[in-house]
PDB file of C-alpha atoms in Angstrom:
ATOM      1  CA  MET A  19     -33.043   6.600 -61.455  1.00 38.00           C
ATOM      2  CA  ALA A  20     -32.316   4.669 -65.010  1.00 41.00           C
ATOM      3  CA  THR A  21     -30.953   1.082 -65.125  1.00 47.00           C
ATOM      4  CA  ASN A  22     -30.219  -0.942 -68.204  1.00 51.00           C
ATOM      5  CA  THR A  23     -32.696  -3.734 -67.751  1.00 52.00           C
ATOM      6  CA  GLU A  24     -31.771  -7.108 -70.105  1.00 57.00           C
ATOM      7  CA  ARG A  25     -35.442  -8.569 -70.788  1.00 58.00           C
ATOM      8  CA  ALA A  26     -36.124 -12.265 -72.368  1.00 59.00           C
ATOM      9  CA  GLY A  27     -39.476 -12.348 -74.190  1.00 59.00           C
ATOM     10  CA  ALA A  28     -41.123 -14.612 -76.079  1.00 60.00           C
ATOM     11  CA  ASP A  29     -44.994 -15.836 -77.458  1.00 63.00           C
ATOM     12  CA  LEU A  30     -46.378 -18.491 -75.544  1.00 60.00           C
ATOM     13  CA  PHE A  31     -49.575 -19.636 -76.908  1.00 69.00           C
ATOM     14  CA  GLY A  32     -49.768 -16.530 -78.683  1.00 72.00           C
ATOM     15  CA  ARG A  33     -49.546 -14.024 -75.891  1.00 74.00           C
ATOM     16  CA  GLY A  34     -46.250 -12.020 -75.706  1.00 69.00           C
ATOM     17  CA  LEU A  35     -44.381 -12.753 -72.248  1.00 63.00           C
ATOM     18  CA  ALA A  36     -41.656 -10.810 -71.175  1.00 66.00           C
ATOM     19  CA  LEU A  37     -39.288 -11.048 -67.601  1.00 62.00           C
ATOM     20  CA  ASP A  38     -36.634  -8.739 -66.760  1.00 61.00           C
ATOM     21  CA  VAL A  39     -33.647 -10.665 -65.773  1.00 57.00           C
ATOM     22  CA  ASN A  40     -31.164  -7.767 -65.398  1.00 55.00           C
ATOM     23  CA  GLY A  41     -32.096  -6.212 -61.995  1.00 58.00           C
ATOM     24  CA  GLY A  42     -33.927  -6.553 -59.121  1.00 70.00           C
ATOM     25  CA  TRP A  43     -34.523 -10.240 -57.529  1.00 79.00           C
ATOM     26  CA  GLY A  44     -34.849 -11.760 -61.110  1.00 79.00           C
ATOM     27  CA  GLY A  45     -31.561 -10.867 -62.289  1.00 82.00           C
ATOM     28  CA  TYR A  46     -30.020 -12.213 -58.825  1.00 87.00           C
ATOM     29  CA  TRP A  47     -31.835 -15.385 -58.788  1.00 89.00           C
ATOM     30  CA  ILE A  48     -30.964 -16.392 -62.347  1.00 90.00           C
ATOM     31  CA  ALA A  49     -27.092 -15.577 -61.335  1.00 91.00           C
ATOM     32  CA  MET A  50     -27.691 -17.756 -58.379  1.00 94.00           C
ATOM     33  CA  LEU A  51     -29.000 -20.678 -60.198  1.00 95.00           C
ATOM     34  CA  ARG A  52     -25.891 -20.125 -62.696  1.00 96.00           C
ATOM     35  CA  LEU A  53     -23.033 -20.203 -60.101  1.00 96.00           C
ATOM     36  CA  LEU A  54     -24.959 -23.308 -58.411  1.00 97.00           C
ATOM     37  CA  THR A  55     -25.591 -25.033 -61.716  1.00 96.00           C
ATOM     38  CA  GLY A  56     -22.133 -24.265 -62.599  1.00 97.00           C
ATOM     39  CA  TYR A  57     -20.395 -25.539 -59.423  1.00 98.00           C
ATOM     40  CA  TRP A  58     -22.649 -28.370 -59.300  1.00 97.00           C
ATOM     41  CA  MET A  59     -21.272 -29.469 -63.248  1.00 97.00           C
ATOM     42  CA  PHE A  60     -17.581 -28.365 -62.334  1.00 98.00           C
ATOM     43  CA  HIS A  61     -17.657 -30.660 -59.073  1.00 97.00           C
ATOM     44  CA  ALA A  62     -18.877 -33.521 -61.207  1.00 95.00           C
ATOM     45  CA  GLY A  63     -16.334 -33.348 -63.872  1.00 95.00           C
ATOM     46  CA  ILE A  64     -13.352 -32.098 -61.817  1.00 96.00           C
ATOM     47  CA  THR A  65     -14.007 -35.102 -59.132  1.00 95.00           C
ATOM     48  CA  LYS A  66     -13.624 -37.230 -62.382  1.00 92.00           C
ATOM     49  CA  LEU A  67     -10.671 -35.849 -63.629  1.00 92.00           C
ATOM     50  CA  MET A  68      -8.490 -35.905 -60.132  1.00 92.00           C
ATOM     51  CA  GLU A  69     -10.390 -39.519 -59.407  1.00 90.00           C
ATOM     52  CA  GLY A  70      -9.659 -41.199 -62.668  1.00 81.00           C
ATOM     53  CA  GLY A  71      -7.341 -39.229 -64.758  1.00 79.00           C
ATOM     54  CA  LEU A  72      -7.749 -37.257 -68.292  1.00 78.00           C
ATOM     55  CA  MET A  73      -9.798 -40.988 -69.585  1.00 79.00           C
ATOM     56  CA  MET A  74     -13.037 -41.899 -67.140  1.00 83.00           C
ATOM     57  CA  ASP A  75     -14.204 -45.096 -67.892  1.00 86.00           C
ATOM     58  CA  ALA A  76     -17.821 -44.993 -68.599  1.00 86.00           C
ATOM     59  CA  THR A  77     -17.847 -48.238 -71.043  1.00 87.00           C
ATOM     60  CA  GLY A  78     -19.804 -50.236 -68.645  1.00 87.00           C
ATOM     61  CA  TRP A  79     -22.707 -47.584 -68.635  1.00 84.00           C
ATOM     62  CA  MET A  80     -22.674 -47.126 -72.198  1.00 86.00           C
ATOM     63  CA  GLN A  81     -22.952 -50.780 -72.874  1.00 86.00           C
ATOM     64  CA  TYR A  82     -25.151 -52.004 -69.832  1.00 85.00           C
ATOM     65  CA  GLY A  83     -26.022 -48.953 -67.810  1.00 81.00           C
ATOM     66  CA  ALA A  84     -27.855 -47.670 -70.646  1.00 81.00           C
ATOM     67  CA  GLN A  85     -29.518 -51.161 -72.047  1.00 84.00           C
ATOM     68  CA  GLY A  86     -33.098 -50.665 -72.646  1.00 82.00           C
ATOM     69  CA  THR A  87     -33.450 -47.189 -73.123  1.00 83.00           C
ATOM     70  CA  LEU A  88     -33.865 -44.755 -76.319  1.00 84.00           C
ATOM     71  CA  VAL A  89     -30.063 -44.086 -76.121  1.00 86.00           C
ATOM     72  CA  HIS A  90     -28.656 -47.578 -75.850  1.00 87.00           C
ATOM     73  CA  PRO A  91     -27.820 -48.053 -79.564  1.00 90.00           C
ATOM     74  CA  ILE A  92     -25.740 -44.759 -79.593  1.00 90.00           C
ATOM     75  CA  THR A  93     -23.914 -45.582 -76.164  1.00 89.00           C
ATOM     76  CA  ASN A  94     -23.575 -49.343 -77.223  1.00 90.00           C
ATOM     77  CA  TRP A  95     -21.901 -47.893 -80.683  1.00 93.00           C
ATOM     78  CA  PHE A  96     -19.595 -45.903 -78.625  1.00 91.00           C
ATOM     79  CA  ALA A  97     -18.707 -48.213 -76.300  1.00 90.00           C
ATOM     80  CA  GLN A  98     -17.559 -51.004 -78.716  1.00 91.00           C
ATOM     81  CA  ASN A  99     -16.001 -48.297 -81.450  1.00 93.00           C
ATOM     82  CA  ALA A 100     -14.968 -45.202 -79.967  1.00 90.00           C
ATOM     83  CA  ALA A 101     -15.564 -45.538 -76.330  1.00 89.00           C
ATOM     84  CA  TRP A 102     -12.343 -43.093 -75.764  1.00 90.00           C
ATOM     85  CA  LEU A 103     -14.443 -40.004 -77.006  1.00 90.00           C
ATOM     86  CA  PRO A 104     -17.050 -40.077 -74.270  1.00 89.00           C
ATOM     87  CA  ASN A 105     -14.690 -41.269 -71.618  1.00 89.00           C
ATOM     88  CA  LEU A 106     -12.481 -37.856 -72.405  1.00 90.00           C
ATOM     89  CA  MET A 107     -15.340 -35.854 -73.125  1.00 90.00           C
ATOM     90  CA  ILE A 108     -17.693 -36.479 -70.353  1.00 91.00           C
ATOM     91  CA  PRO A 109     -14.807 -35.536 -67.578  1.00 93.00           C
ATOM     92  CA  MET A 110     -13.562 -32.485 -69.455  1.00 94.00           C
ATOM     93  CA  GLY A 111     -16.959 -31.534 -70.801  1.00 95.00           C
ATOM     94  CA  GLU A 112     -18.407 -31.353 -67.056  1.00 96.00           C
ATOM     95  CA  THR A 113     -15.519 -29.327 -66.009  1.00 96.00           C
ATOM     96  CA  LEU A 114     -15.307 -26.886 -68.899  1.00 97.00           C
ATOM     97  CA  ILE A 115     -19.208 -26.335 -68.535  1.00 97.00           C
ATOM     98  CA  GLY A 116     -19.270 -25.792 -65.289  1.00 97.00           C
ATOM     99  CA  LEU A 117     -16.286 -23.446 -65.422  1.00 97.00           C
ATOM    100  CA  GLY A 118     -18.166 -21.520 -68.268  1.00 96.00           C
ATOM    101  CA  LEU A 119     -21.424 -20.951 -66.028  1.00 96.00           C
ATOM    102  CA  MET A 120     -19.526 -20.177 -62.822  1.00 97.00           C
ATOM    103  CA  VAL A 121     -17.565 -17.347 -64.816  1.00 96.00           C
ATOM    104  CA  GLY A 122     -20.528 -16.153 -66.960  1.00 93.00           C
ATOM    105  CA  CYS A 123     -18.508 -16.866 -70.389  1.00 92.00           C
ATOM    106  CA  LEU A 124     -19.847 -17.816 -73.147  1.00 91.00           C
ATOM    107  CA  THR A 125     -23.270 -19.218 -71.281  1.00 92.00           C
ATOM    108  CA  ARG A 126     -25.413 -20.724 -73.848  1.00 92.00           C
ATOM    109  CA  LEU A 127     -22.784 -22.286 -75.514  1.00 93.00           C
ATOM    110  CA  ALA A 128     -21.999 -23.733 -72.070  1.00 95.00           C
ATOM    111  CA  ALA A 129     -25.407 -24.515 -71.418  1.00 95.00           C
ATOM    112  CA  PHE A 130     -26.252 -26.018 -74.650  1.00 95.00           C
ATOM    113  CA  PHE A 131     -23.631 -28.665 -74.171  1.00 95.00           C
ATOM    114  CA  GLY A 132     -24.766 -29.465 -70.441  1.00 96.00           C
ATOM    115  CA  THR A 133     -28.249 -29.813 -71.998  1.00 96.00           C
ATOM    116  CA  PHE A 134     -26.711 -32.044 -74.566  1.00 93.00           C
ATOM    117  CA  LEU A 135     -25.033 -34.071 -71.697  1.00 92.00           C
ATOM    118  CA  MET A 136     -27.881 -34.094 -69.194  1.00 93.00           C
ATOM    119  CA  VAL A 137     -30.504 -35.328 -72.124  1.00 92.00           C
ATOM    120  CA  PHE A 138     -28.075 -38.391 -72.361  1.00 87.00           C
ATOM    121  CA  PHE A 139     -27.870 -38.652 -68.463  1.00 87.00           C
ATOM    122  CA  TYR A 140     -31.713 -38.416 -68.225  1.00 89.00           C
ATOM    123  CA  VAL A 141     -32.746 -40.460 -70.876  1.00 87.00           C
ATOM    124  CA  GLY A 142     -30.289 -43.268 -70.155  1.00 84.00           C
ATOM    125  CA  ASN A 143     -31.350 -43.707 -66.678  1.00 78.00           C
ATOM    126  CA  ALA A 144     -32.604 -47.561 -67.331  1.00 65.00           C
ATOM    127  CA  GLY A 145     -35.651 -48.031 -65.416  1.00 66.00           C
ATOM    128  CA  PHE A 146     -35.607 -44.705 -63.662  1.00 68.00           C
ATOM    129  CA  GLY A 147     -35.182 -46.214 -60.353  1.00 68.00           C
ATOM    130  CA  HIS A 148     -35.370 -43.008 -58.819  1.00 68.00           C
ATOM    131  CA  GLY A 149     -38.825 -42.168 -60.742  1.00 74.00           C
ATOM    132  CA  PHE A 150     -39.295 -39.781 -63.881  1.00 82.00           C
ATOM    133  CA  VAL A 151     -38.686 -36.928 -61.733  1.00 86.00           C
ATOM    134  CA  ASN A 152     -34.843 -37.072 -60.508  1.00 85.00           C
ATOM    135  CA  GLY A 153     -31.454 -35.104 -60.197  1.00 86.00           C
ATOM    136  CA  ASP A 154     -30.945 -35.744 -64.151  1.00 88.00           C
ATOM    137  CA  LEU A 155     -34.300 -34.156 -64.944  1.00 91.00           C
ATOM    138  CA  MET A 156     -33.423 -31.173 -62.243  1.00 94.00           C
ATOM    139  CA  GLY A 157     -29.920 -30.866 -64.048  1.00 94.00           C
ATOM    140  CA  LEU A 158     -31.845 -30.887 -67.602  1.00 95.00           C
ATOM    141  CA  LEU A 159     -34.179 -28.042 -66.592  1.00 96.00           C
ATOM    142  CA  LEU A 160     -31.214 -25.654 -64.984  1.00 96.00           C
ATOM    143  CA  MET A 161     -29.203 -26.081 -68.314  1.00 95.00           C
ATOM    144  CA  VAL A 162     -32.348 -25.350 -70.375  1.00 95.00           C
ATOM    145  CA  THR A 163     -33.069 -22.185 -68.068  1.00 93.00           C
ATOM    146  CA  MET A 164     -29.463 -21.202 -68.468  1.00 92.00           C
ATOM    147  CA  VAL A 165     -29.544 -21.060 -72.238  1.00 91.00           C
ATOM    148  CA  VAL A 166     -33.201 -19.593 -72.334  1.00 88.00           C
ATOM    149  CA  PHE A 167     -32.089 -16.621 -69.764  1.00 86.00           C
ATOM    150  CA  ALA A 168     -28.945 -16.063 -71.096  1.00 84.00           C
ATOM    151  CA  ALA A 169     -27.515 -16.223 -67.727  1.00 87.00           C
ATOM    152  CA  GLY A 170     -24.335 -14.910 -68.194  1.00 88.00           C
ATOM    153  CA  ARG A 171     -25.254 -11.301 -69.016  1.00 85.00           C
ATOM    154  CA  VAL A 172     -26.254 -11.127 -64.983  1.00 84.00           C
ATOM    155  CA  LEU A 173     -23.426 -10.505 -63.072  1.00 87.00           C
ATOM    156  CA  GLY A 174     -21.240 -12.628 -65.732  1.00 90.00           C
ATOM    157  CA  ILE A 175     -18.548 -11.836 -68.067  1.00 92.00           C
ATOM    158  CA  ASP A 176     -21.038 -12.462 -71.006  1.00 90.00           C
ATOM    159  CA  GLY A 177     -22.331  -8.920 -69.347  1.00 87.00           C
ATOM    160  CA  TRP A 178     -19.257  -7.429 -70.560  1.00 90.00           C
ATOM    161  CA  LEU A 179     -18.977  -9.190 -73.857  1.00 90.00           C
ATOM    162  CA  VAL A 180     -22.130  -8.612 -75.383  1.00 87.00           C
ATOM    163  CA  ASN A 181     -21.398  -4.592 -75.550  1.00 87.00           C
ATOM    164  CA  THR A 182     -18.015  -5.082 -76.982  1.00 89.00           C
ATOM    165  CA  GLU A 183     -17.681  -3.826 -80.743  1.00 90.00           C
ATOM    166  CA  PHE A 184     -16.585  -7.187 -81.947  1.00 88.00           C
ATOM    167  CA  ALA A 185     -19.810  -8.875 -80.262  1.00 85.00           C
ATOM    168  CA  GLU A 186     -22.428  -6.072 -81.817  1.00 87.00           C
ATOM    169  CA  ASN A 187     -20.974  -6.558 -85.470  1.00 89.00           C
ATOM    170  CA  ASN A 188     -21.282 -10.443 -84.799  1.00 87.00           C
ATOM    171  CA  ALA A 189     -24.937 -11.344 -84.247  1.00 83.00           C
ATOM    172  CA  TRP A 190     -23.961 -15.076 -84.112  1.00 83.00           C
ATOM    173  CA  LEU A 191     -21.553 -14.215 -80.739  1.00 82.00           C
ATOM    174  CA  ARG A 192     -24.302 -12.624 -79.450  1.00 79.00           C
ATOM    175  CA  TYR A 193     -26.310 -15.693 -79.877  1.00 77.00           C
ATOM    176  CA  LEU A 194     -23.810 -17.617 -78.068  1.00 78.00           C
ATOM    177  CA  ILE A 195     -23.522 -14.931 -74.986  1.00 78.00           C
TER     178      ILE A 195
END
């Protein structure tokens, strides 16, 4: 019985490494991680939207919560000059990233932006009160996993999109999915 198998491959320390992610337990595990990560991010975003409306207020965290961290100059600038942008993008971004991951559509793009958010959340965690290994780091690792393994191709819309004529003729789109 022939199966269509997606392989993730890379060179690691001069040695070839490949992993089948489209069949068997590996594929189901990646799909489950994608669904859980997507739900986690979607829930974080939709909760902020339902509680605070379209614009949440992250100005206090941007000015004071990230104080003393590597990202504080960036967050402080946004808090003073363009607070509306992160106040809009955090809840909307989390919601859309989570939705994209849950349905497996443009998964690499969604996970890339999820990685971007999680880097700011992790590095902006002043003092690491919960240690260096915390929920933000775990979220960051899950997002990177979604990017690396193109997780939407396993039981997701990306698995169908990658086989369309449009995707086959546009390499940039295949990379996003």
